[in-house]
Amino acid sequence: MTKNLALVHTHTIILGFAALTVFYLIVKNLKLDNNKVHKILTVYNFGIYLSFSSLFIHGLVDSYKLPLFISAGLVIISGIGHILMTVAFTYSSYKILNSKDFKKQTV
C-alpha cells in the first residue's frame, strides 16, 4: 500500500466522521440557524471531496512514473480541499463562539 493511499483512511475517519460528529452535536446543542449551517457544511463537504478524491487518485497512481505536473496537480487539489475545510472550520468556530446560546452557557 502506498503512503498516500494509507492517508485516505485516517483522513476519512478523522475529518469525515469525527469532526462532523462533533460539529453536529455542537450545532444541535446551540440551535444555530439552519441556512448558515448548511452553507458551512457545503464548503466543508466540498473540501472533503476534493481532498479525499485527490489523495485516493494520487495513492492509486503513486507507483507509476507520472510527470511532475500531474503529481503536483493532485497535491495542489488536495491542498485546496484542506484550505476549504479550514475556512469552514474557522468560520463555524467563529459563529459558534459568537452565538447567543454559547454566550449564555459560558456565563
Coordinates of C-alpha atoms in Angstrom, one line a residue:
M1 CA 0.0 0.0 0.0
T2 CA 1.3 3.4 -0.9
K3 CA 1.8 6.2 1.6
N4 CA -0.9 8.4 0.1
L5 CA -3.5 5.7 -0.1
A6 CA -2.9 5.0 3.6
L7 CA -3.5 8.7 4.4
V8 CA -7.0 8.4 2.9
H9 CA -8.1 6.1 5.6
T10 CA -7.1 8.3 8.5
H11 CA -8.3 11.4 6.8
T12 CA -11.7 9.8 6.3
I13 CA -12.1 8.7 9.9
I14 CA -10.9 12.0 11.5
L15 CA -12.2 14.6 9.0
G16 CA -15.2 12.8 7.6
F17 CA -16.6 11.3 10.7
A18 CA -15.2 12.6 14.0
A19 CA -15.1 16.3 13.0
L20 CA -18.6 16.2 11.5
T21 CA -20.0 14.4 14.6
V22 CA -18.6 17.0 17.0
F23 CA -19.8 19.8 14.7
Y24 CA -23.3 18.2 14.6
L25 CA -23.5 17.9 18.4
I26 CA -22.5 21.5 18.9
V27 CA -24.9 22.8 16.3
K28 CA -27.7 20.7 17.7
N29 CA -27.0 21.9 21.3
L30 CA -26.8 25.6 20.3
K31 CA -29.7 25.6 17.9
L32 CA -27.9 27.6 15.2
D33 CA -29.6 28.8 12.0
N34 CA -30.1 26.0 9.5
N35 CA -29.3 28.2 6.5
K36 CA -25.9 29.2 7.9
V37 CA -25.1 25.7 9.0
H38 CA -26.0 24.4 5.5
K39 CA -23.6 26.8 3.8
I40 CA -20.8 26.0 6.2
L41 CA -21.3 22.2 5.7
T42 CA -21.4 22.6 1.9
V43 CA -18.0 24.3 1.9
Y44 CA -16.6 21.7 4.3
N45 CA -18.0 18.7 2.4
F46 CA -16.7 20.1 -0.9
G47 CA -13.3 20.4 0.7
I48 CA -13.5 16.8 2.0
Y49 CA -14.5 15.6 -1.5
L50 CA -11.5 17.4 -3.1
S51 CA -9.1 16.2 -0.5
F52 CA -10.2 12.6 -0.4
S53 CA -10.6 12.1 -4.1
S54 CA -7.2 13.6 -4.9
L55 CA -5.5 11.6 -2.1
F56 CA -7.1 8.5 -3.4
I57 CA -6.2 9.1 -7.0
H58 CA -2.6 10.0 -6.0
G59 CA -2.4 6.8 -4.0
L60 CA -3.5 4.7 -6.9
V61 CA -1.1 6.2 -9.4
D62 CA 1.8 6.6 -7.0
S63 CA 3.6 3.5 -8.2
Y64 CA 3.6 4.7 -11.8
K65 CA 6.2 7.1 -13.2
L66 CA 4.0 10.2 -13.8
P67 CA 5.1 13.6 -15.0
L68 CA 5.8 16.0 -12.2
F69 CA 2.9 18.4 -13.1
I70 CA 0.3 15.6 -12.7
S71 CA 1.6 14.7 -9.3
A72 CA 1.9 18.3 -8.3
G73 CA -1.6 19.0 -9.5
L74 CA -3.0 16.3 -7.3
V75 CA -1.2 17.7 -4.3
I76 CA -2.5 21.2 -5.1
I77 CA -6.1 19.9 -5.4
S78 CA -5.7 18.2 -2.1
G79 CA -4.3 21.3 -0.6
I80 CA -7.2 23.4 -1.9
G81 CA -9.6 20.9 -0.2
H82 CA -7.7 21.2 3.1
I83 CA -7.9 25.0 2.8
L84 CA -11.7 24.9 2.2
M85 CA -12.1 22.7 5.2
T86 CA -10.0 25.0 7.3
V87 CA -12.0 28.0 6.2
A88 CA -15.3 26.3 7.0
F89 CA -14.0 25.1 10.4
T90 CA -12.7 28.6 11.3
Y91 CA -15.9 30.2 10.2
S92 CA -18.1 27.7 12.1
S93 CA -15.9 28.2 15.2
Y94 CA -16.4 31.9 14.9
K95 CA -20.1 31.6 14.6
I96 CA -20.4 29.1 17.5
L97 CA -18.3 31.4 19.8
N98 CA -20.4 34.4 18.9
S99 CA -23.8 32.7 19.2
K100 CA -26.2 33.8 21.9
D101 CA -26.7 30.3 23.3
F102 CA -22.9 29.8 23.7
K103 CA -22.5 33.1 25.5
K104 CA -25.4 32.1 27.9
Q105 CA -23.8 28.8 28.7
T106 CA -20.3 30.2 29.4
V107 CA -21.6 33.0 31.7

